[in-house]
Amino acid sequence: MVDVADVIVVGGGVIGLTTAVTLAERGLRVRVWSRDPAGATTSAVAGALWWPYRIEPAERVGAWSLETLAVYEELAAGPGGTGVRLVAGVHGGERFAALGPWAAKLKGAVEAAEGLRVTLPLLDMPVHLAWLEQRLVATGGAVERRAVAGFAEAAERAPVVVNCTGLGARELVPDAGVRAVRGQLVVVENPGITEWFTEADPASVATTYFFPQPAGLVLGGTAEADDERREPDAGTAREIVARCARVRPEIAGARVLGHRVGLRPVREGGVRIEAEALPGGGRLVHNYGHGGAGVTVAWGCARAAATLVG
């Protein structure tokens, strides 16, 4: 365990761990304080396809996403360890004209009759989160299971505190603009599907997607604002399976392996990356409000936050 820290990162999801690794690899002594093990965070529930979906501010998200994409393309060389694979699939109904300038940088993306066909990073989140923790420890950092009631507690132990608390920022900052958006998934035995598929309806809480993961085919999903139920809803699960089966009929008969529910930390105004002074001379750097796209912008946002740490 590291006894002295230059930086304490509060929050141990994908944003917190990626930020901690970025800082540690810049030579800083870093500790992560996380209430939950990485496998119990919202990040662990994510379907985890790289794609800048429902995330603001638009003028910054493209650059953060492309920075992160470049890292994942490198990590995909060792999928067994990193949890990152490059997998082909289709964004149903999507067209380049509806996307931002970042889309022009996608390698090999083509418009097809069914939508935009492209090969993208797909992350096995439990494996990836464990890999991030191991990479942090290998660089001299540490992860401590610890809940905090305020950032002053961390500021007593390090001159810089980085806030990567996601939904927790609502109370800790406090930031009334942070709200939960509930996402429910179903995991089924994969009937032989090797490509992912998504089809989003921005006007609806229901989306249709399936991602072939090592532990099963992940089906989704929902985006229910201000709904903080953490238990899966049986009716919603049936609807998810039915929607996915309309795209691939073999899904209808697939054995259900489990259900997942996660609360996305969406923030009015989008991602917040900025610094402020703490009483006593400490520095607080914020990096939260990523909604359901934390995986997509993790490395870009980590580097932006690391610049503010100095």
PDB file of C-alpha atoms in Angstrom, residues 20-180:
ATOM      1  CA  ALA A  20      -5.465   7.055 -11.907  1.00  0.00           C
ATOM      2  CA  VAL A  21      -3.394   5.024 -14.395  1.00  0.00           C
ATOM      3  CA  THR A  22      -2.808   8.137 -16.527  1.00  0.00           C
ATOM      4  CA  LEU A  23      -1.560  10.092 -13.515  1.00  0.00           C
ATOM      5  CA  ALA A  24       0.584   7.251 -12.145  1.00  0.00           C
ATOM      6  CA  GLU A  25       2.264   6.763 -15.505  1.00  0.00           C
ATOM      7  CA  ARG A  26       3.171  10.452 -15.446  1.00  0.00           C
ATOM      8  CA  GLY A  27       5.204   9.817 -12.304  1.00  0.00           C
ATOM      9  CA  LEU A  28       2.711  10.782  -9.592  1.00  0.00           C
ATOM     10  CA  ARG A  29       2.005   8.736  -6.485  1.00  0.00           C
ATOM     11  CA  VAL A  30      -1.672   7.838  -6.826  1.00  0.00           C
ATOM     12  CA  ARG A  31      -4.250   6.190  -4.631  1.00  0.00           C
ATOM     13  CA  VAL A  32      -7.820   5.380  -5.595  1.00  0.00           C
ATOM     14  CA  TRP A  33     -10.494   5.530  -2.939  1.00  0.00           C
ATOM     15  CA  SER A  34     -13.532   3.522  -4.004  1.00  0.00           C
ATOM     16  CA  ARG A  35     -16.537   2.531  -1.958  1.00  0.00           C
ATOM     17  CA  ASP A  36     -17.119  -0.545  -4.112  1.00  0.00           C
ATOM     18  CA  PRO A  37     -14.874  -3.120  -5.779  1.00  0.00           C
ATOM     19  CA  ALA A  38     -14.471  -2.394  -9.489  1.00  0.00           C
ATOM     20  CA  GLY A  39     -16.692  -5.349 -10.344  1.00  0.00           C
ATOM     21  CA  ALA A  40     -19.559  -3.815  -8.355  1.00  0.00           C
ATOM     22  CA  THR A  41     -19.463  -0.365  -9.992  1.00  0.00           C
ATOM     23  CA  THR A  42     -21.828   0.905 -12.690  1.00  0.00           C
ATOM     24  CA  SER A  43     -18.968   0.474 -15.185  1.00  0.00           C
ATOM     25  CA  ALA A  44     -18.996  -3.298 -14.676  1.00  0.00           C
ATOM     26  CA  VAL A  45     -22.603  -3.481 -15.913  1.00  0.00           C
ATOM     27  CA  ALA A  46     -21.954  -1.654 -19.188  1.00  0.00           C
ATOM     28  CA  GLY A  47     -22.461  -3.356 -22.537  1.00  0.00           C
ATOM     29  CA  ALA A  48     -19.300  -1.415 -23.390  1.00  0.00           C
ATOM     30  CA  LEU A  49     -19.231  -0.795 -27.119  1.00  0.00           C
ATOM     31  CA  TRP A  50     -17.122   2.243 -28.037  1.00  0.00           C
ATOM     32  CA  TRP A  51     -19.508   4.855 -29.448  1.00  0.00           C
ATOM     33  CA  PRO A  52     -20.131   8.506 -28.439  1.00  0.00           C
ATOM     34  CA  TYR A  53     -23.840   8.142 -27.735  1.00  0.00           C
ATOM     35  CA  ARG A  54     -25.911  10.622 -25.697  1.00  0.00           C
ATOM     36  CA  ILE A  55     -22.931  12.512 -24.296  1.00  0.00           C
ATOM     37  CA  GLU A  56     -22.149  16.233 -24.194  1.00  0.00           C
ATOM     38  CA  PRO A  57     -20.544  18.705 -24.800  1.00  0.00           C
ATOM     39  CA  ALA A  58     -20.483  17.871 -28.497  1.00  0.00           C
ATOM     40  CA  GLU A  59     -17.550  20.211 -29.221  1.00  0.00           C
ATOM     41  CA  ARG A  60     -15.243  18.188 -26.956  1.00  0.00           C
ATOM     42  CA  VAL A  61     -16.653  14.668 -27.074  1.00  0.00           C
ATOM     43  CA  GLY A  62     -15.326  13.867 -30.551  1.00  0.00           C
ATOM     44  CA  ALA A  63     -11.692  14.492 -29.599  1.00  0.00           C
ATOM     45  CA  TRP A  64     -11.997  12.611 -26.287  1.00  0.00           C
ATOM     46  CA  SER A  65     -13.616   9.677 -28.084  1.00  0.00           C
ATOM     47  CA  LEU A  66     -10.970   9.442 -30.810  1.00  0.00           C
ATOM     48  CA  GLU A  67      -8.150   9.604 -28.249  1.00  0.00           C
ATOM     49  CA  THR A  68      -9.778   6.727 -26.401  1.00  0.00           C
ATOM     50  CA  LEU A  69     -10.386   4.766 -29.590  1.00  0.00           C
ATOM     51  CA  ALA A  70      -6.671   4.890 -30.418  1.00  0.00           C
ATOM     52  CA  VAL A  71      -5.806   3.422 -27.015  1.00  0.00           C
ATOM     53  CA  TYR A  72      -8.350   0.624 -27.327  1.00  0.00           C
ATOM     54  CA  GLU A  73      -7.077  -0.281 -30.792  1.00  0.00           C
ATOM     55  CA  GLU A  74      -3.669  -0.884 -29.207  1.00  0.00           C
ATOM     56  CA  LEU A  75      -5.106  -2.789 -26.233  1.00  0.00           C
ATOM     57  CA  ALA A  76      -7.047  -5.074 -28.584  1.00  0.00           C
ATOM     58  CA  ALA A  77      -3.735  -6.775 -29.439  1.00  0.00           C
ATOM     59  CA  GLY A  78      -4.051  -8.601 -26.105  1.00  0.00           C
ATOM     60  CA  PRO A  79      -7.794  -9.151 -25.575  1.00  0.00           C
ATOM     61  CA  GLY A  80      -7.381 -11.936 -23.037  1.00  0.00           C
ATOM     62  CA  GLY A  81      -5.615  -9.620 -20.619  1.00  0.00           C
ATOM     63  CA  THR A  82      -7.134  -6.213 -21.390  1.00  0.00           C
ATOM     64  CA  GLY A  83     -10.707  -7.283 -22.135  1.00  0.00           C
ATOM     65  CA  VAL A  84     -10.673  -5.197 -25.346  1.00  0.00           C
ATOM     66  CA  ARG A  85     -11.583  -6.775 -28.698  1.00  0.00           C
ATOM     67  CA  LEU A  86     -12.231  -5.257 -32.127  1.00  0.00           C
ATOM     68  CA  VAL A  87     -15.588  -6.577 -33.344  1.00  0.00           C
ATOM     69  CA  ALA A  88     -17.567  -5.857 -36.514  1.00  0.00           C
ATOM     70  CA  GLY A  89     -21.176  -4.779 -36.375  1.00  0.00           C
ATOM     71  CA  VAL A  90     -23.926  -2.470 -37.589  1.00  0.00           C
ATOM     72  CA  HIS A  91     -25.464   0.709 -36.227  1.00  0.00           C
ATOM     73  CA  GLY A  92     -28.952   0.252 -37.626  1.00  0.00           C
ATOM     74  CA  GLY A  93     -30.266   3.207 -39.620  1.00  0.00           C
ATOM     75  CA  GLU A  94     -27.174   5.339 -38.945  1.00  0.00           C
ATOM     76  CA  ARG A  95     -25.666   7.639 -41.581  1.00  0.00           C
ATOM     77  CA  PHE A  96     -22.449   9.690 -41.604  1.00  0.00           C
ATOM     78  CA  ALA A  97     -24.420  12.884 -42.226  1.00  0.00           C
ATOM     79  CA  ALA A  98     -26.092  12.584 -38.825  1.00  0.00           C
ATOM     80  CA  LEU A  99     -22.814  12.189 -36.939  1.00  0.00           C
ATOM     81  CA  GLY A 100     -20.133  14.656 -35.894  1.00  0.00           C
ATOM     82  CA  PRO A 101     -16.796  15.313 -37.663  1.00  0.00           C
ATOM     83  CA  TRP A 102     -15.204  12.549 -35.569  1.00  0.00           C
ATOM     84  CA  ALA A 103     -17.001   9.919 -37.675  1.00  0.00           C
ATOM     85  CA  ALA A 104     -14.800  10.709 -40.679  1.00  0.00           C
ATOM     86  CA  LYS A 105     -11.865   9.265 -38.714  1.00  0.00           C
ATOM     87  CA  LEU A 106     -13.420   5.807 -38.316  1.00  0.00           C
ATOM     88  CA  LYS A 107     -11.347   3.222 -40.173  1.00  0.00           C
ATOM     89  CA  GLY A 108     -13.232   1.093 -42.670  1.00  0.00           C
ATOM     90  CA  ALA A 109     -16.698   2.408 -41.801  1.00  0.00           C
ATOM     91  CA  VAL A 110     -19.178   2.119 -44.679  1.00  0.00           C
ATOM     92  CA  GLU A 111     -22.826   2.984 -45.168  1.00  0.00           C
ATOM     93  CA  ALA A 112     -24.874  -0.104 -45.982  1.00  0.00           C
ATOM     94  CA  ALA A 113     -28.566  -0.659 -46.574  1.00  0.00           C
ATOM     95  CA  GLU A 114     -29.103  -1.613 -42.948  1.00  0.00           C
ATOM     96  CA  GLY A 115     -27.016   1.219 -41.487  1.00  0.00           C
ATOM     97  CA  LEU A 116     -23.402   2.023 -40.720  1.00  0.00           C
ATOM     98  CA  ARG A 117     -21.141  -1.028 -40.786  1.00  0.00           C
ATOM     99  CA  VAL A 118     -17.923  -0.631 -38.799  1.00  0.00           C
ATOM    100  CA  THR A 119     -15.439  -2.530 -36.624  1.00  0.00           C
ATOM    101  CA  LEU A 120     -15.205  -1.045 -33.124  1.00  0.00           C
ATOM    102  CA  PRO A 121     -13.782  -1.836 -29.689  1.00  0.00           C
ATOM    103  CA  LEU A 122     -16.060  -3.992 -27.546  1.00  0.00           C
ATOM    104  CA  LEU A 123     -14.953  -4.308 -23.924  1.00  0.00           C
ATOM    105  CA  ASP A 124     -15.485  -7.128 -21.464  1.00  0.00           C
ATOM    106  CA  MET A 125     -15.803  -4.756 -18.524  1.00  0.00           C
ATOM    107  CA  PRO A 126     -15.035  -7.024 -15.547  1.00  0.00           C
ATOM    108  CA  VAL A 127     -11.795  -8.088 -17.282  1.00  0.00           C
ATOM    109  CA  HIS A 128     -10.941  -4.538 -18.346  1.00  0.00           C
ATOM    110  CA  LEU A 129     -11.528  -3.048 -14.897  1.00  0.00           C
ATOM    111  CA  ALA A 130      -9.348  -5.725 -13.286  1.00  0.00           C
ATOM    112  CA  TRP A 131      -6.640  -5.019 -15.880  1.00  0.00           C
ATOM    113  CA  LEU A 132      -6.766  -1.278 -15.101  1.00  0.00           C
ATOM    114  CA  GLU A 133      -6.348  -2.008 -11.392  1.00  0.00           C
ATOM    115  CA  GLN A 134      -3.389  -4.283 -12.100  1.00  0.00           C
ATOM    116  CA  ARG A 135      -1.789  -1.678 -14.382  1.00  0.00           C
ATOM    117  CA  LEU A 136      -2.186   0.953 -11.659  1.00  0.00           C
ATOM    118  CA  VAL A 137      -0.611  -1.248  -8.986  1.00  0.00           C
ATOM    119  CA  ALA A 138       2.251  -2.165 -11.342  1.00  0.00           C
ATOM    120  CA  THR A 139       3.000   1.555 -11.664  1.00  0.00           C
ATOM    121  CA  GLY A 140       3.172   1.980  -7.900  1.00  0.00           C
ATOM    122  CA  GLY A 141      -0.417   3.080  -7.290  1.00  0.00           C
ATOM    123  CA  ALA A 142      -2.957   1.522  -4.970  1.00  0.00           C
ATOM    124  CA  VAL A 143      -6.703   0.972  -4.649  1.00  0.00           C
ATOM    125  CA  GLU A 144      -8.337   1.338  -1.251  1.00  0.00           C
ATOM    126  CA  ARG A 145     -11.909   0.357  -0.407  1.00  0.00           C
ATOM    127  CA  ARG A 146     -13.145   3.475   1.283  1.00  0.00           C
ATOM    128  CA  ALA A 147     -16.344   5.527   1.256  1.00  0.00           C
ATOM    129  CA  VAL A 148     -16.030   9.289   1.705  1.00  0.00           C
ATOM    130  CA  ALA A 149     -18.459  11.860   3.039  1.00  0.00           C
ATOM    131  CA  GLY A 150     -16.641  14.774   1.398  1.00  0.00           C
ATOM    132  CA  PHE A 151     -13.520  15.691  -0.559  1.00  0.00           C
ATOM    133  CA  ALA A 152     -11.918  17.457   2.407  1.00  0.00           C
ATOM    134  CA  GLU A 153     -11.274  14.013   3.880  1.00  0.00           C
ATOM    135  CA  ALA A 154      -9.119  13.090   0.890  1.00  0.00           C
ATOM    136  CA  ALA A 155      -7.503  16.533   0.799  1.00  0.00           C
ATOM    137  CA  GLU A 156      -6.061  15.845   4.253  1.00  0.00           C
ATOM    138  CA  ARG A 157      -4.057  12.992   2.715  1.00  0.00           C
ATOM    139  CA  ALA A 158      -2.978  14.454  -0.642  1.00  0.00           C
ATOM    140  CA  PRO A 159      -2.548  17.940  -2.157  1.00  0.00           C
ATOM    141  CA  VAL A 160      -4.723  17.047  -5.176  1.00  0.00           C
ATOM    142  CA  VAL A 161      -8.044  15.209  -5.199  1.00  0.00           C
ATOM    143  CA  VAL A 162      -9.699  14.044  -8.420  1.00  0.00           C
ATOM    144  CA  ASN A 163     -13.463  13.592  -8.356  1.00  0.00           C
ATOM    145  CA  CYS A 164     -14.480  10.605 -10.489  1.00  0.00           C
ATOM    146  CA  THR A 165     -17.534   9.702  -8.415  1.00  0.00           C
ATOM    147  CA  GLY A 166     -20.105   9.550 -11.224  1.00  0.00           C
ATOM    148  CA  LEU A 167     -23.591   9.540  -9.736  1.00  0.00           C
ATOM    149  CA  GLY A 168     -22.067  10.150  -6.304  1.00  0.00           C
ATOM    150  CA  ALA A 169     -21.115  13.674  -7.422  1.00  0.00           C
ATOM    151  CA  ARG A 170     -24.770  14.613  -6.993  1.00  0.00           C
ATOM    152  CA  GLU A 171     -24.310  14.585  -3.211  1.00  0.00           C
ATOM    153  CA  LEU A 172     -20.545  15.027  -2.841  1.00  0.00           C
ATOM    154  CA  VAL A 173     -20.023  18.169  -4.944  1.00  0.00           C
ATOM    155  CA  PRO A 174     -23.030  18.711  -4.578  1.00  0.00           C
ATOM    156  CA  ASP A 175     -24.268  18.966  -8.193  1.00  0.00           C
ATOM    157  CA  ALA A 176     -28.034  19.022  -8.649  1.00  0.00           C
ATOM    158  CA  GLY A 177     -27.545  18.665 -12.415  1.00  0.00           C
ATOM    159  CA  VAL A 178     -26.465  15.018 -12.042  1.00  0.00           C
ATOM    160  CA  ARG A 179     -29.261  12.516 -12.543  1.00  0.00           C
ATOM    161  CA  ALA A 180     -29.567   8.771 -12.854  1.00  0.00           C
TER     162      ALA A 180
END
